[in-house]
PDB file of C-alpha atoms and ligand atoms in Angstrom:
ATOM      1  CA  MET I   1      -3.662  24.469   3.014  1.00 80.00           C
ATOM      2  CA  GLY I   2      -6.096  21.657   2.197  1.00 97.00           C
ATOM      3  CA  ILE I   3      -6.409  18.305   3.890  1.00 98.00           C
ATOM      4  CA  ILE I   4      -6.646  15.278   1.629  1.00 98.00           C
ATOM      5  CA  ASP I   5      -9.570  13.292   2.989  1.00 98.00           C
ATOM      6  CA  GLY I   6      -8.482   9.693   2.457  1.00 98.00           C
ATOM      7  CA  LYS I   7     -11.486   8.375   4.369  1.00 98.00           C
ATOM      8  CA  LYS I   8     -13.904  10.073   1.971  1.00 98.00           C
ATOM      9  CA  ILE I   9     -12.125   9.003  -1.231  1.00 98.00           C
ATOM     10  CA  ALA I  10     -11.764   5.469   0.149  1.00 98.00           C
ATOM     11  CA  ALA I  11     -15.496   5.346   1.001  1.00 98.00           C
ATOM     12  CA  GLU I  12     -16.305   6.373  -2.577  1.00 98.00           C
ATOM     13  CA  LEU I  13     -14.058   3.638  -3.975  1.00 98.00           C
ATOM     14  CA  ARG I  14     -15.535   1.069  -1.597  1.00 98.00           C
ATOM     15  CA  ALA I  15     -19.057   2.013  -2.704  1.00 98.00           C
ATOM     16  CA  GLU I  16     -18.001   1.547  -6.348  1.00 98.00           C
ATOM     17  CA  VAL I  17     -16.487  -1.857  -5.529  1.00 98.00           C
ATOM     18  CA  ALA I  18     -19.596  -2.908  -3.553  1.00 98.00           C
ATOM     19  CA  GLU I  19     -21.833  -2.040  -6.489  1.00 98.00           C
ATOM     20  CA  LYS I  20     -19.726  -4.141  -8.874  1.00 98.00           C
ATOM     21  CA  VAL I  21     -19.524  -7.013  -6.345  1.00 98.00           C
ATOM     22  CA  ALA I  22     -23.322  -7.027  -6.132  1.00 98.00           C
ATOM     23  CA  GLY I  23     -23.396  -7.741  -9.867  1.00 97.00           C
ATOM     24  CA  CYS I  24     -20.971 -10.688  -9.675  1.00 97.00           C
ATOM     25  CA  ALA I  25     -22.201 -14.274 -10.142  1.00 97.00           C
ATOM     26  CA  ARG I  26     -20.616 -15.127  -6.776  1.00 97.00           C
ATOM     27  CA  ALA I  27     -18.829 -13.082  -4.122  1.00 98.00           C
ATOM     28  CA  PRO I  28     -15.144 -12.497  -4.933  1.00 98.00           C
ATOM     29  CA  HIS I  29     -13.100 -14.278  -2.262  1.00 98.00           C
ATOM     30  CA  LEU I  30     -10.009 -12.966  -0.474  1.00 98.00           C
ATOM     31  CA  ALA I  31      -7.962 -15.378   1.638  1.00 98.00           C
ATOM     32  CA  VAL I  32      -5.630 -13.824   4.198  1.00 98.00           C
ATOM     33  CA  ILE I  33      -2.907 -15.811   5.959  1.00 98.00           C
ATOM     34  CA  VAL I  34      -1.403 -14.465   9.148  1.00 98.00           C
ATOM     35  CA  VAL I  35       1.446 -16.251  10.935  1.00 98.00           C
ATOM     36  CA  GLY I  36       2.120 -15.574  14.621  1.00 97.00           C
ATOM     37  CA  ASP I  37       0.550 -13.054  16.953  1.00 92.00           C
ATOM     38  CA  ASP I  38       2.092  -9.692  16.042  1.00 92.00           C
ATOM     39  CA  PRO I  39      -0.452  -7.204  17.495  1.00 90.00           C
ATOM     40  CA  ALA I  40      -0.156  -4.709  14.584  1.00 90.00           C
ATOM     41  CA  SER I  41      -0.712  -7.515  12.056  1.00 93.00           C
ATOM     42  CA  ALA I  42      -3.778  -8.653  14.013  1.00 92.00           C
ATOM     43  CA  VAL I  43      -5.276  -5.140  13.744  1.00 91.00           C
ATOM     44  CA  TYR I  44      -4.553  -4.923   9.986  1.00 93.00           C
ATOM     45  CA  VAL I  45      -6.042  -8.369   9.342  1.00 95.00           C
ATOM     46  CA  ARG I  46      -9.192  -7.533  11.342  1.00 96.00           C
ATOM     47  CA  ASN I  47      -9.614  -4.251   9.440  1.00 95.00           C
ATOM     48  CA  LYS I  48      -9.238  -6.043   6.119  1.00 96.00           C
ATOM     49  CA  ALA I  49     -11.866  -8.633   7.113  1.00 97.00           C
ATOM     50  CA  ARG I  50     -14.313  -5.877   8.153  1.00 97.00           C
ATOM     51  CA  ALA I  51     -13.720  -3.968   4.924  1.00 97.00           C
ATOM     52  CA  CYS I  52     -14.426  -7.121   2.909  1.00 98.00           C
ATOM     53  CA  GLU I  53     -17.695  -7.653   4.777  1.00 96.00           C
ATOM     54  CA  SER I  54     -18.788  -4.068   4.136  1.00 96.00           C
ATOM     55  CA  THR I  55     -18.433  -4.509   0.361  1.00 98.00           C
ATOM     56  CA  GLY I  56     -19.824  -8.038   0.029  1.00 98.00           C
ATOM     57  CA  ILE I  57     -16.406  -9.609  -0.617  1.00 98.00           C
ATOM     58  CA  ARG I  58     -15.976 -13.025   1.016  1.00 98.00           C
ATOM     59  CA  ASN I  59     -13.061 -13.173   3.431  1.00 98.00           C
ATOM     60  CA  THR I  60     -11.304 -16.170   4.911  1.00 98.00           C
ATOM     61  CA  THR I  61      -8.619 -15.477   7.480  1.00 97.00           C
ATOM     62  CA  ILE I  62      -6.240 -18.326   8.204  1.00 97.00           C
ATOM     63  CA  ALA I  63      -4.332 -17.750  11.453  1.00 97.00           C
ATOM     64  CA  LEU I  64      -1.280 -19.986  11.835  1.00 98.00           C
ATOM     65  CA  PRO I  65       0.875 -20.260  14.977  1.00 98.00           C
ATOM     66  CA  ALA I  66       4.261 -18.464  15.143  1.00 97.00           C
ATOM     67  CA  GLU I  67       6.097 -21.813  15.067  1.00 98.00           C
ATOM     68  CA  THR I  68       4.578 -22.764  11.661  1.00 98.00           C
ATOM     69  CA  SER I  69       7.397 -23.992   9.401  1.00 98.00           C
ATOM     70  CA  GLU I  70       8.050 -22.523   5.985  1.00 98.00           C
ATOM     71  CA  ALA I  71       7.038 -25.865   4.409  1.00 98.00           C
ATOM     72  CA  GLU I  72       3.701 -25.785   6.252  1.00 98.00           C
ATOM     73  CA  LEU I  73       3.038 -22.217   5.129  1.00 98.00           C
ATOM     74  CA  LEU I  74       3.950 -23.077   1.515  1.00 98.00           C
ATOM     75  CA  ALA I  75       1.564 -26.041   1.708  1.00 98.00           C
ATOM     76  CA  ALA I  76      -1.255 -23.774   2.949  1.00 98.00           C
ATOM     77  CA  ILE I  77      -0.617 -21.388   0.037  1.00 98.00           C
ATOM     78  CA  ALA I  78      -0.522 -24.282  -2.442  1.00 98.00           C
ATOM     79  CA  GLY I  79      -3.953 -25.324  -1.147  1.00 98.00           C
ATOM     80  CA  LEU I  80      -5.338 -21.823  -1.766  1.00 98.00           C
ATOM     81  CA  ASN I  81      -3.670 -21.648  -5.189  1.00 98.00           C
ATOM     82  CA  ALA I  82      -5.496 -24.836  -6.171  1.00 98.00           C
ATOM     83  CA  ASP I  83      -8.830 -23.771  -4.661  1.00 98.00           C
ATOM     84  CA  ASP I  84     -11.043 -22.506  -7.453  1.00 97.00           C
ATOM     85  CA  ALA I  85     -13.236 -20.642  -4.959  1.00 98.00           C
ATOM     86  CA  VAL I  86     -10.346 -18.341  -3.909  1.00 98.00           C
ATOM     87  CA  ASP I  87      -9.627 -15.266  -6.062  1.00 98.00           C
ATOM     88  CA  GLY I  88      -7.036 -13.352  -4.036  1.00 98.00           C
ATOM     89  CA  ILE I  89      -4.345 -14.482  -1.578  1.00 98.00           C
ATOM     90  CA  LEU I  90      -2.614 -12.154   0.860  1.00 98.00           C
ATOM     91  CA  VAL I  91       0.110 -13.181   3.276  1.00 98.00           C
ATOM     92  CA  GLN I  92       0.332 -10.620   6.065  1.00 97.00           C
ATOM     93  CA  LEU I  93       3.882  -9.319   6.518  1.00 96.00           C
ATOM     94  CA  PRO I  94       6.153  -9.409   8.398  1.00 96.00           C
ATOM     95  CA  LEU I  95       6.587 -13.164   8.719  1.00 97.00           C
ATOM     96  CA  PRO I  96       8.513 -14.797  11.582  1.00 97.00           C
ATOM     97  CA  LYS I  97      12.300 -14.713  11.012  1.00 97.00           C
ATOM     98  CA  HIS I  98      12.620 -18.439  10.190  1.00 98.00           C
ATOM     99  CA  ILE I  99      10.419 -18.046   7.083  1.00 98.00           C
ATOM    100  CA  SER I 100      11.645 -16.538   3.792  1.00 98.00           C
ATOM    101  CA  GLU I 101       9.199 -13.810   2.729  1.00 98.00           C
ATOM    102  CA  GLU I 102      10.696 -13.939  -0.751  1.00 98.00           C
ATOM    103  CA  ARG I 103       9.986 -17.668  -1.204  1.00 98.00           C
ATOM    104  CA  VAL I 104       6.517 -17.361   0.304  1.00 98.00           C
ATOM    105  CA  ILE I 105       5.452 -14.442  -1.915  1.00 98.00           C
ATOM    106  CA  ALA I 106       6.842 -16.139  -5.025  1.00 98.00           C
ATOM    107  CA  SER I 107       4.759 -19.242  -4.214  1.00 99.00           C
ATOM    108  CA  ILE I 108       1.450 -17.367  -4.500  1.00 99.00           C
ATOM    109  CA  ALA I 109      -0.196 -18.012  -7.887  1.00 98.00           C
ATOM    110  CA  LEU I 110       0.469 -14.905  -9.994  1.00 98.00           C
ATOM    111  CA  GLU I 111      -3.220 -14.601 -10.911  1.00 98.00           C
ATOM    112  CA  LYS I 112      -4.150 -14.568  -7.184  1.00 98.00           C
ATOM    113  CA  ASP I 113      -1.424 -12.155  -6.002  1.00 98.00           C
ATOM    114  CA  VAL I 114      -3.722  -9.456  -4.634  1.00 98.00           C
ATOM    115  CA  ASP I 115      -0.900  -7.379  -3.070  1.00 98.00           C
ATOM    116  CA  GLY I 116       1.103  -7.204  -6.311  1.00 98.00           C
ATOM    117  CA  PHE I 117       4.307  -8.286  -4.517  1.00 98.00           C
ATOM    118  CA  HIS I 118       4.927 -11.430  -6.632  1.00 98.00           C
ATOM    119  CA  PRO I 119       8.089 -11.100  -8.789  1.00 98.00           C
ATOM    120  CA  GLY I 120       5.892 -11.512 -11.882  1.00 98.00           C
ATOM    121  CA  ASN I 121       3.823  -8.487 -10.899  1.00 98.00           C
ATOM    122  CA  VAL I 122       6.889  -6.457  -9.857  1.00 98.00           C
ATOM    123  CA  ALA I 123       8.508  -7.123 -13.246  1.00 98.00           C
ATOM    124  CA  ALA I 124       5.290  -6.267 -15.077  1.00 98.00           C
ATOM    125  CA  LEU I 125       4.967  -2.960 -13.200  1.00 98.00           C
ATOM    126  CA  PHE I 126       8.538  -1.998 -14.076  1.00 98.00           C
ATOM    127  CA  GLN I 127       8.078  -3.110 -17.702  1.00 98.00           C
ATOM    128  CA  LYS I 128       4.775  -1.173 -17.934  1.00 97.00           C
ATOM    129  CA  ARG I 129       2.761  -4.324 -18.638  1.00 98.00           C
ATOM    130  CA  PRO I 130      -0.715  -4.977 -17.174  1.00 97.00           C
ATOM    131  CA  CYS I 131      -0.351  -6.108 -13.558  1.00 98.00           C
ATOM    132  CA  THR I 132      -1.778  -6.007 -10.074  1.00 98.00           C
ATOM    133  CA  VAL I 133      -0.479  -2.738  -8.621  1.00 98.00           C
ATOM    134  CA  PRO I 134       0.441  -2.795  -4.892  1.00 98.00           C
ATOM    135  CA  CYS I 135      -2.372  -1.302  -2.811  1.00 98.00           C
ATOM    136  CA  THR I 136      -0.595   1.586  -1.054  1.00 98.00           C
ATOM    137  CA  PRO I 137       1.099   3.084  -4.147  1.00 98.00           C
ATOM    138  CA  LYS I 138      -2.134   2.626  -6.104  1.00 98.00           C
ATOM    139  CA  GLY I 139      -4.081   4.397  -3.344  1.00 98.00           C
ATOM    140  CA  ILE I 140      -1.608   7.292  -3.323  1.00 99.00           C
ATOM    141  CA  MET I 141      -2.040   7.836  -7.069  1.00 99.00           C
ATOM    142  CA  LYS I 142      -5.821   7.755  -6.658  1.00 98.00           C
ATOM    143  CA  LEU I 143      -5.627  10.420  -3.935  1.00 98.00           C
ATOM    144  CA  LEU I 144      -3.530  12.682  -6.164  1.00 98.00           C
ATOM    145  CA  GLU I 145      -5.992  12.201  -9.005  1.00 98.00           C
ATOM    146  CA  ALA I 146      -9.028  12.838  -6.776  1.00 98.00           C
ATOM    147  CA  TYR I 147      -7.550  16.168  -5.679  1.00 98.00           C
ATOM    148  CA  GLY I 148      -6.577  17.242  -9.196  1.00 98.00           C
ATOM    149  CA  VAL I 149      -2.823  16.927  -8.650  1.00 98.00           C
ATOM    150  CA  GLU I 150      -1.298  16.313 -12.090  1.00 98.00           C
ATOM    151  CA  PRO I 151       2.210  14.789 -11.686  1.00 98.00           C
ATOM    152  CA  LYS I 152       3.217  15.572 -15.302  1.00 98.00           C
ATOM    153  CA  GLY I 153       6.237  17.872 -15.348  1.00 98.00           C
ATOM    154  CA  LYS I 154       6.332  18.119 -11.529  1.00 98.00           C
ATOM    155  CA  ARG I 155       9.295  17.328  -9.324  1.00 98.00           C
ATOM    156  CA  ALA I 156       8.351  14.409  -7.060  1.00 99.00           C
ATOM    157  CA  VAL I 157      10.469  13.209  -4.155  1.00 99.00           C
ATOM    158  CA  VAL I 158       9.824   9.806  -2.596  1.00 99.00           C
ATOM    159  CA  ILE I 159      11.479   9.210   0.779  1.00 99.00           C
ATOM    160  CA  GLY I 160      11.891   5.444   1.137  1.00 98.00           C
ATOM    161  CA  ARG I 161      12.901   2.734  -1.342  1.00 98.00           C
ATOM    162  CA  SER I 162      11.053  -0.380  -0.156  1.00 98.00           C
ATOM    163  CA  LEU I 163       9.542  -2.864  -2.613  1.00 96.00           C
ATOM    164  CA  ILE I 164       6.169  -2.351  -0.960  1.00 96.00           C
ATOM    165  CA  VAL I 165       5.847   1.441  -1.057  1.00 98.00           C
ATOM    166  CA  GLY I 166       8.829   3.577  -2.105  1.00 98.00           C
ATOM    167  CA  LEU I 167       9.919   1.885  -5.345  1.00 98.00           C
ATOM    168  CA  PRO I 168       6.460   1.189  -6.804  1.00 98.00           C
ATOM    169  CA  VAL I 169       5.105   4.663  -5.995  1.00 98.00           C
ATOM    170  CA  ALA I 170       8.221   6.203  -7.579  1.00 99.00           C
ATOM    171  CA  LYS I 171       7.580   4.109 -10.709  1.00 98.00           C
ATOM    172  CA  LEU I 172       3.911   5.141 -10.853  1.00 98.00           C
ATOM    173  CA  LEU I 173       4.881   8.816 -10.484  1.00 99.00           C
ATOM    174  CA  LEU I 174       7.468   8.360 -13.230  1.00 98.00           C
ATOM    175  CA  ASP I 175       4.857   6.733 -15.465  1.00 98.00           C
ATOM    176  CA  ALA I 176       2.660   9.764 -14.764  1.00 98.00           C
ATOM    177  CA  ASN I 177       5.548  11.878 -16.147  1.00 98.00           C
ATOM    178  CA  ALA I 178       6.818  13.415 -12.928  1.00 99.00           C
ATOM    179  CA  THR I 179      10.571  13.900 -12.531  1.00 99.00           C
ATOM    180  CA  VAL I 180      11.246  11.567  -9.624  1.00 99.00           C
ATOM    181  CA  THR I 181      13.983  11.476  -6.990  1.00 99.00           C
ATOM    182  CA  ILE I 182      14.146   8.598  -4.498  1.00 99.00           C
ATOM    183  CA  CYS I 183      15.711   9.341  -1.100  1.00 99.00           C
ATOM    184  CA  HIS I 184      16.819   6.945   1.645  1.00 98.00           C
ATOM    185  CA  THR I 185      18.964   6.778   4.775  1.00 98.00           C
ATOM    186  CA  ARG I 186      22.183   7.495   2.820  1.00 98.00           C
ATOM    187  CA  THR I 187      20.815  10.584   1.069  1.00 98.00           C
ATOM    188  CA  ALA I 188      23.378  13.277   1.885  1.00 98.00           C
ATOM    189  CA  ASP I 189      21.162  16.334   2.402  1.00 98.00           C
ATOM    190  CA  LEU I 190      17.535  15.221   2.515  1.00 98.00           C
ATOM    191  CA  ALA I 191      16.188  18.713   3.216  1.00 98.00           C
ATOM    192  CA  ALA I 192      17.937  20.153   0.148  1.00 98.00           C
ATOM    193  CA  VAL I 193      16.226  17.535  -2.015  1.00 99.00           C
ATOM    194  CA  THR I 194      12.753  17.764  -0.468  1.00 99.00           C
ATOM    195  CA  ARG I 195      12.810  21.587  -0.651  1.00 98.00           C
ATOM    196  CA  GLU I 196      12.900  21.280  -4.456  1.00 98.00           C
ATOM    197  CA  ALA I 197       9.811  19.057  -4.579  1.00 99.00           C
ATOM    198  CA  ASP I 198       6.304  19.822  -5.812  1.00 99.00           C
ATOM    199  CA  ILE I 199       5.099  16.426  -4.524  1.00 99.00           C
ATOM    200  CA  ILE I 200       6.628  14.621  -1.533  1.00 99.00           C
ATOM    201  CA  VAL I 201       5.781  11.055  -0.534  1.00 99.00           C
ATOM    202  CA  ALA I 202       7.192  10.146   2.877  1.00 98.00           C
ATOM    203  CA  ALA I 203       7.389   6.380   3.475  1.00 98.00           C
ATOM    204  CA  THR I 204      10.103   5.807   6.064  1.00 98.00           C
ATOM    205  CA  GLY I 205       8.409   4.441   9.171  1.00 97.00           C
ATOM    206  CA  HIS I 206      10.029   7.162  11.307  1.00 97.00           C
ATOM    207  CA  SER I 207       8.063  10.023  12.838  1.00 97.00           C
ATOM    208  CA  GLY I 208       9.688  13.416  12.377  1.00 97.00           C
ATOM    209  CA  THR I 209      11.282  12.571   9.000  1.00 98.00           C
ATOM    210  CA  LEU I 210       9.757  15.594   7.249  1.00 98.00           C
ATOM    211  CA  ARG I 211       9.676  18.970   9.037  1.00 98.00           C
ATOM    212  CA  GLY I 212       8.340  22.339   7.895  1.00 98.00           C
ATOM    213  CA  ASP I 213      11.782  23.722   7.032  1.00 98.00           C
ATOM    214  CA  MET I 214      12.249  20.842   4.544  1.00 98.00           C
ATOM    215  CA  VAL I 215       9.224  21.763   2.435  1.00 98.00           C
ATOM    216  CA  ARG I 216       8.661  24.598   0.015  1.00 98.00           C
ATOM    217  CA  GLU I 217       5.444  26.679  -0.056  1.00 98.00           C
ATOM    218  CA  GLY I 218       2.664  24.965  -1.985  1.00 98.00           C
ATOM    219  CA  ALA I 219       4.062  21.421  -1.991  1.00 98.00           C
ATOM    220  CA  VAL I 220       1.701  18.435  -1.957  1.00 99.00           C
ATOM    221  CA  VAL I 221       2.638  16.111   0.917  1.00 99.00           C
ATOM    222  CA  ILE I 222       1.613  12.459   1.156  1.00 99.00           C
ATOM    223  CA  ASP I 223       2.394  10.795   4.483  1.00 98.00           C
ATOM    224  CA  VAL I 224       2.509   6.991   4.287  1.00 98.00           C
ATOM    225  CA  GLY I 225       4.066   6.325   7.680  1.00 97.00           C
ATOM    226  CA  ILE I 226       2.222   4.581  10.491  1.00 96.00           C
ATOM    227  CA  ASN I 227       4.131   5.157  13.712  1.00 95.00           C
ATOM    228  CA  ARG I 228       3.387   5.297  17.424  1.00 92.00           C
ATOM    229  CA  ALA I 229       4.164   8.597  19.139  1.00 89.00           C
ATOM    230  CA  PRO I 230       5.645   8.363  22.666  1.00 89.00           C
ATOM    231  CA  ASP I 231       2.144   9.039  24.081  1.00 91.00           C
ATOM    232  CA  GLY I 232       0.817   5.991  22.190  1.00 90.00           C
ATOM    233  CA  THR I 233      -1.137   7.899  19.537  1.00 93.00           C
ATOM    234  CA  LEU I 234      -0.804   7.099  15.841  1.00 94.00           C
ATOM    235  CA  CYS I 235       1.331   9.452  13.754  1.00 97.00           C
ATOM    236  CA  GLY I 236       2.939   9.583  10.331  1.00 98.00           C
ATOM    237  CA  ASP I 237       6.460  10.359   9.103  1.00 98.00           C
ATOM    238  CA  VAL I 238       5.566  14.026   8.631  1.00 98.00           C
ATOM    239  CA  VAL I 239       5.472  16.588  11.451  1.00 98.00           C
ATOM    240  CA  PHE I 240       1.933  17.546  10.504  1.00 98.00           C
ATOM    241  CA  ASP I 241       1.490  20.837  12.407  1.00 97.00           C
ATOM    242  CA  ASP I 242       4.844  22.079  11.132  1.00 98.00           C
ATOM    243  CA  VAL I 243       4.406  21.072   7.472  1.00 98.00           C
ATOM    244  CA  ALA I 244       0.653  21.645   6.954  1.00 98.00           C
ATOM    245  CA  PRO I 245       0.785  25.500   6.909  1.00 98.00           C
ATOM    246  CA  LYS I 246       3.240  25.386   3.973  1.00 98.00           C
ATOM    247  CA  ALA I 247       1.620  22.543   2.026  1.00 98.00           C
ATOM    248  CA  SER I 248      -1.084  23.158  -0.579  1.00 98.00           C
ATOM    249  CA  LEU I 249      -2.440  19.678   0.169  1.00 98.00           C
ATOM    250  CA  ILE I 250      -1.481  17.161   2.859  1.00 98.00           C
ATOM    251  CA  THR I 251      -2.697  13.755   4.044  1.00 98.00           C
ATOM    252  CA  PRO I 252      -3.385  13.277   7.762  1.00 98.00           C
ATOM    253  CA  VAL I 253      -2.424  10.163   9.752  1.00 98.00           C
ATOM    254  CA  PRO I 254      -4.760   8.473  10.442  1.00 96.00           C
ATOM    255  CA  GLY I 255      -7.336   9.123   7.709  1.00 97.00           C
ATOM    256  CA  GLY I 256      -5.062   9.635   4.700  1.00 98.00           C
ATOM    257  CA  VAL I 257      -3.244   6.852   2.880  1.00 98.00           C
ATOM    258  CA  GLY I 258      -4.328   4.030   5.257  1.00 97.00           C
ATOM    259  CA  PRO I 259      -8.008   3.844   4.219  1.00 97.00           C
ATOM    260  CA  MET I 260      -6.978   3.985   0.541  1.00 98.00           C
ATOM    261  CA  THR I 261      -4.694   0.969   0.974  1.00 98.00           C
ATOM    262  CA  ILE I 262      -7.631  -1.091   2.210  1.00 98.00           C
ATOM    263  CA  ALA I 263     -10.025   0.201  -0.458  1.00 98.00           C
ATOM    264  CA  CYS I 264      -7.457  -0.677  -3.166  1.00 98.00           C
ATOM    265  CA  LEU I 265      -7.101  -4.158  -1.680  1.00 98.00           C
ATOM    266  CA  LEU I 266     -10.845  -4.626  -2.173  1.00 98.00           C
ATOM    267  CA  GLU I 267     -10.606  -3.296  -5.723  1.00 98.00           C
ATOM    268  CA  ASN I 268      -7.665  -5.613  -6.487  1.00 98.00           C
ATOM    269  CA  THR I 269      -9.654  -8.616  -5.147  1.00 98.00           C
ATOM    270  CA  LEU I 270     -12.604  -7.730  -7.374  1.00 98.00           C
ATOM    271  CA  ASP I 271     -10.309  -7.223 -10.382  1.00 98.00           C
ATOM    272  CA  LEU I 272      -8.628 -10.628  -9.872  1.00 98.00           C
ATOM    273  CA  TYR I 273     -12.060 -12.278  -9.671  1.00 98.00           C
ATOM    274  CA  LEU I 274     -13.198 -10.512 -12.854  1.00 98.00           C
ATOM    275  CA  LYS I 275      -9.991 -11.468 -14.708  1.00 97.00           C
ATOM    276  CA  ARG I 276     -10.443 -15.138 -13.794  1.00 92.00           C
ATOM    277  CA  TYR I 277     -13.935 -15.230 -15.298  1.00 88.00           C
ATOM    278  CA  GLN I 278     -13.407 -13.024 -18.354  1.00 76.00           C
TER     279      GLN I 278
HETATM  280  P1  NDP H 301      10.701  -0.059   5.146  1.00 79.41           P
HETATM  281  O1  NDP H 301      11.244  -0.057   6.528  1.00 79.41           O
HETATM  282  O2  NDP H 301      10.742  -1.290   4.320  1.00 79.41           O
HETATM  283  O3  NDP H 301      11.429   1.096   4.301  1.00 79.41           O
HETATM  284  C1  NDP H 301      11.668   2.348   4.822  1.00 79.41           C
HETATM  285  C2  NDP H 301      12.457   3.141   3.829  1.00 79.41           C
HETATM  286  O4  NDP H 301      12.628   4.456   4.346  1.00 79.41           O
HETATM  287  C3  NDP H 301      13.853   2.588   3.574  1.00 79.41           C
HETATM  288  O5  NDP H 301      14.127   2.649   2.179  1.00 79.41           O
HETATM  289  C4  NDP H 301      14.775   3.511   4.365  1.00 79.41           C
HETATM  290  O6  NDP H 301      16.022   3.732   3.741  1.00 79.41           O
HETATM  291  C5  NDP H 301      13.994   4.809   4.343  1.00 79.41           C
HETATM  292  N1  NDP H 301      14.250   5.632   5.519  1.00 79.41           N
HETATM  293  C6  NDP H 301      14.078   5.293   6.821  1.00 79.41           C
HETATM  294  N2  NDP H 301      14.395   6.328   7.630  1.00 79.41           N
HETATM  295  C7  NDP H 301      14.767   7.333   6.824  1.00 79.41           C
HETATM  296  C8  NDP H 301      15.226   8.661   7.048  1.00 79.41           C
HETATM  297  N3  NDP H 301      15.318   9.149   8.296  1.00 79.41           N
HETATM  298  N4  NDP H 301      15.521   9.418   5.985  1.00 79.41           N
HETATM  299  C9  NDP H 301      15.431   8.946   4.729  1.00 79.41           C
HETATM  300  N5  NDP H 301      15.002   7.696   4.445  1.00 79.41           N
HETATM  301  C10 NDP H 301      14.684   6.907   5.477  1.00 79.41           C
HETATM  302  O7  NDP H 301       9.198   0.471   5.295  1.00 79.41           O
HETATM  303  P2  NDP H 301       7.935   0.375   4.306  1.00 79.41           P
HETATM  304  O8  NDP H 301       8.241   1.006   3.005  1.00 79.41           O
HETATM  305  O9  NDP H 301       7.372  -0.989   4.335  1.00 79.41           O
HETATM  306  O10 NDP H 301       6.910   1.305   5.111  1.00 79.41           O
HETATM  307  C11 NDP H 301       7.192   2.663   5.369  1.00 79.41           C
HETATM  308  C12 NDP H 301       6.147   3.201   6.329  1.00 79.41           C
HETATM  309  O11 NDP H 301       4.877   3.152   5.711  1.00 79.41           O
HETATM  310  C13 NDP H 301       6.001   2.426   7.642  1.00 79.41           C
HETATM  311  O12 NDP H 301       5.668   3.337   8.675  1.00 79.41           O
HETATM  312  C14 NDP H 301       4.808   1.521   7.375  1.00 79.41           C
HETATM  313  O13 NDP H 301       4.148   1.176   8.574  1.00 79.41           O
HETATM  314  C15 NDP H 301       3.963   2.436   6.540  1.00 79.41           C
HETATM  315  N6  NDP H 301       3.010   1.762   5.680  1.00 79.41           N
HETATM  316  C16 NDP H 301       1.774   2.306   5.627  1.00 79.41           C
HETATM  317  C17 NDP H 301       0.814   1.786   4.826  1.00 79.41           C
HETATM  318  C18 NDP H 301      -0.506   2.440   4.793  1.00 79.41           C
HETATM  319  O14 NDP H 301      -1.451   1.857   4.311  1.00 79.41           O
HETATM  320  N7  NDP H 301      -0.640   3.680   5.252  1.00 79.41           N
HETATM  321  C19 NDP H 301       1.057   0.574   4.033  1.00 79.41           C
HETATM  322  C20 NDP H 301       2.449   0.127   4.055  1.00 79.41           C
HETATM  323  C21 NDP H 301       3.375   0.701   4.887  1.00 79.41           C
HETATM  324  P3  NDP H 301      17.132   2.560   3.518  1.00 79.41           P
HETATM  325  O15 NDP H 301      16.664   1.801   2.323  1.00 79.41           O
HETATM  326  O16 NDP H 301      18.387   3.324   3.270  1.00 79.41           O
HETATM  327  O17 NDP H 301      17.128   1.750   4.780  1.00 79.41           O
END
């Protein structure tokens, strides 16, 4: 069994980004909007700001109160869209219930959509046109590549069908010529499906989703989940100690997919900057 060291691969990518940023005429600029005071969002936003600093990317975090109206949020985004000094815009999800995430994401200028969630980018990904690829799926593919996992001809199972993780990672695996199955809460016999897989991506948000008896010897297991165990520690969707002895490669939580998501966000910011000035 080998552990996929997401921290190491992410550090390498960050160093590459930092080197390219140093050669830019001005620092690429990422603007992050956070609405309300969700503690998990606050941690993510702080981590993103720190990561920007460490690579020379300029970061502006705009913190709006929970009672911000949708119109006020759309106006803030319109301001950033029009601001020539801003290259990437990220709206931290989830948003308060009274605001439509769909409308907000669609209002971000396509050329500044650093998360790749804009309908224009989603369509481009599914039509295999150039686009901004969402950070977590992109990071997962980079981890597989770094560890020499070739998806071509392999059976890949993605557990989860969200627009943010499950669907785009399934599409990227398909584009890499894996035979892909997407599972969800209505999948009849999840274990029977996962047992057939060479590559499993678990992205459910529920600890204990993937146990050792659901995995065949030698499978590659990517754990996207970020959950809190009853004792307060961070854990993934995969029962690590149970699955790891059977897996040929496995990502830990923390230290697997998470650092890659942030490193890919930095890379996407740089790429949007470069595209604007090409
Ligand atoms: P969503 O809640 O949007 O989607 C979860 C998906 O998993 C749904 O499609 C759901 O099925 C499916 N699912 C849930 N429980 C089960 C189950 N027991 N068996 C089979 N399928 C199940 O979550 P996200 O995709 O946004 O995120 C997934 C996880 O990844 C979360 O823990 C999140 O925190 C984490 N995450 C981590 C990132 C990182 O950088 N490491 C980045 C982004 C997310 P159905 O559609 O039927 O409801």
